[in-house]
PDB file of C-alpha atoms in Angstrom:
ATOM      1  CA  MET J   1      50.858  95.249 165.512  1.00  0.00           C
ATOM      2  CA  ARG J   2      54.449  94.438 166.314  1.00  0.00           C
ATOM      3  CA  LYS J   3      57.376  96.790 165.770  1.00  0.00           C
ATOM      4  CA  THR J   4      59.484  96.139 162.690  1.00  0.00           C
ATOM      5  CA  MET J   5      63.064  97.212 162.193  1.00  0.00           C
ATOM      6  CA  VAL J   6      64.430  96.637 158.734  1.00  0.00           C
ATOM      7  CA  ARG J   7      68.109  96.089 158.105  1.00  0.00           C
ATOM      8  CA  LEU J   8      70.342  94.806 155.314  1.00  0.00           C
ATOM      9  CA  ASP J   9      73.359  92.681 156.226  1.00  0.00           C
ATOM     10  CA  LEU J  10      76.197  92.791 153.700  1.00  0.00           C
ATOM     11  CA  PHE J  11      79.089  90.334 153.562  1.00  0.00           C
ATOM     12  CA  PRO J  12      81.779  91.397 151.004  1.00  0.00           C
ATOM     13  CA  ALA J  13      83.249  88.661 148.877  1.00  0.00           C
ATOM     14  CA  ASP J  14      86.304  90.812 148.121  1.00  0.00           C
ATOM     15  CA  PRO J  15      88.788  91.001 151.027  1.00  0.00           C
ATOM     16  CA  GLY J  16      89.903  94.452 149.907  1.00  0.00           C
ATOM     17  CA  PHE J  17      86.370  95.936 150.051  1.00  0.00           C
ATOM     18  CA  ARG J  18      86.702  97.131 153.638  1.00  0.00           C
ATOM     19  CA  SER J  19      89.948  99.100 152.996  1.00  0.00           C
ATOM     20  CA  ARG J  20      88.452 100.693 149.884  1.00  0.00           C
ATOM     21  CA  HIS J  21      85.186 101.756 151.528  1.00  0.00           C
ATOM     22  CA  GLN J  22      86.150 103.526 154.767  1.00  0.00           C
ATOM     23  CA  GLU J  23      82.865 105.454 154.551  1.00  0.00           C
ATOM     24  CA  MET J  24      81.150 102.239 155.662  1.00  0.00           C
ATOM     25  CA  GLU J  25      83.483 101.507 158.573  1.00  0.00           C
ATOM     26  CA  HIS J  26      80.859 102.571 161.182  1.00  0.00           C
ATOM     27  CA  LEU J  27      78.603  99.734 159.903  1.00  0.00           C
ATOM     28  CA  TRP J  28      81.345  97.059 160.196  1.00  0.00           C
ATOM     29  CA  GLU J  29      80.282  94.347 162.689  1.00  0.00           C
ATOM     30  CA  PHE J  30      77.527  96.659 163.833  1.00  0.00           C
ATOM     31  CA  HIS J  31      75.201  95.030 166.403  1.00  0.00           C
ATOM     32  CA  THR J  32      75.620  91.241 166.001  1.00  0.00           C
ATOM     33  CA  VAL J  33      77.066  90.953 162.524  1.00  0.00           C
ATOM     34  CA  LYS J  34      80.437  89.190 162.230  1.00  0.00           C
ATOM     35  CA  ASN J  35      82.703  89.873 159.275  1.00  0.00           C
ATOM     36  CA  GLY J  36      80.151  92.113 157.550  1.00  0.00           C
ATOM     37  CA  TYR J  37      78.141  95.296 157.568  1.00  0.00           C
ATOM     38  CA  ARG J  38      74.686  95.990 159.019  1.00  0.00           C
ATOM     39  CA  LEU J  39      72.790  98.744 157.263  1.00  0.00           C
ATOM     40  CA  PRO J  40      69.742  99.808 159.321  1.00  0.00           C
ATOM     41  CA  LEU J  41      66.939 100.900 157.061  1.00  0.00           C
ATOM     42  CA  GLY J  42      64.320 102.057 159.534  1.00  0.00           C
ATOM     43  CA  SER J  43      60.945 100.786 160.671  1.00  0.00           C
ATOM     44  CA  ASN J  44      58.870 100.833 157.486  1.00  0.00           C
ATOM     45  CA  PRO J  45      58.187  97.270 156.289  1.00  0.00           C
ATOM     46  CA  LYS J  46      57.232  98.499 152.798  1.00  0.00           C
ATOM     47  CA  TYR J  47      60.951  98.359 151.890  1.00  0.00           C
ATOM     48  CA  ILE J  48      61.208  94.649 152.419  1.00  0.00           C
ATOM     49  CA  PRO J  49      59.645  93.432 149.182  1.00  0.00           C
ATOM     50  CA  VAL J  50      61.492  96.056 147.196  1.00  0.00           C
ATOM     51  CA  ILE J  51      64.883  94.961 148.553  1.00  0.00           C
ATOM     52  CA  GLU J  52      64.041  91.294 148.355  1.00  0.00           C
ATOM     53  CA  ASP J  53      62.963  91.653 144.711  1.00  0.00           C
ATOM     54  CA  GLY J  54      66.251  93.383 143.843  1.00  0.00           C
ATOM     55  CA  MET J  55      68.325  90.759 145.620  1.00  0.00           C
ATOM     56  CA  ARG J  56      66.501  87.860 144.032  1.00  0.00           C
ATOM     57  CA  ARG J  57      66.725  89.438 140.616  1.00  0.00           C
ATOM     58  CA  PHE J  58      70.357  90.677 140.614  1.00  0.00           C
ATOM     59  CA  ARG J  59      72.250  88.514 143.238  1.00  0.00           C
ATOM     60  CA  PRO J  60      70.172  85.354 143.752  1.00  0.00           C
ATOM     61  CA  ALA J  61      73.247  83.177 144.581  1.00  0.00           C
ATOM     62  CA  ALA J  62      74.360  85.599 147.307  1.00  0.00           C
ATOM     63  CA  TYR J  63      70.958  86.335 148.846  1.00  0.00           C
ATOM     64  CA  LEU J  64      70.187  84.352 151.992  1.00  0.00           C
ATOM     65  CA  GLY J  65      66.596  85.595 152.409  1.00  0.00           C
ATOM     66  CA  ILE J  66      64.544  87.290 155.054  1.00  0.00           C
ATOM     67  CA  LYS J  67      65.195  86.513 158.682  1.00  0.00           C
ATOM     68  CA  ASP J  68      62.364  87.325 161.045  1.00  0.00           C
ATOM     69  CA  GLU J  69      63.802  87.799 164.531  1.00  0.00           C
ATOM     70  CA  GLY J  70      60.468  88.504 166.205  1.00  0.00           C
ATOM     71  CA  PHE J  71      60.826  92.304 166.215  1.00  0.00           C
ATOM     72  CA  MET J  72      63.464  92.884 163.551  1.00  0.00           C
ATOM     73  CA  VAL J  73      63.300  91.809 159.965  1.00  0.00           C
ATOM     74  CA  GLY J  74      66.667  91.406 158.323  1.00  0.00           C
ATOM     75  CA  LEU J  75      67.710  90.765 154.740  1.00  0.00           C
ATOM     76  CA  VAL J  76      71.056  89.090 154.460  1.00  0.00           C
TER      77      VAL J  76
END
């Protein structure tokens, strides 16, 4: 069984979002994300279908899908 690390990458559409949400500053361009936030969600893959269902249901035009990076599963 391979190790899974789940993360959610967020890319704000509103240019003022970053200045209004300083509490998220530590996630800005975290790891390899450019112009966005990376929210690490741990190693439990059971969260993947829950997050994906919510993204497909509520923001289908913004959701880019699951990206399997071999050891890390990301939702962007």
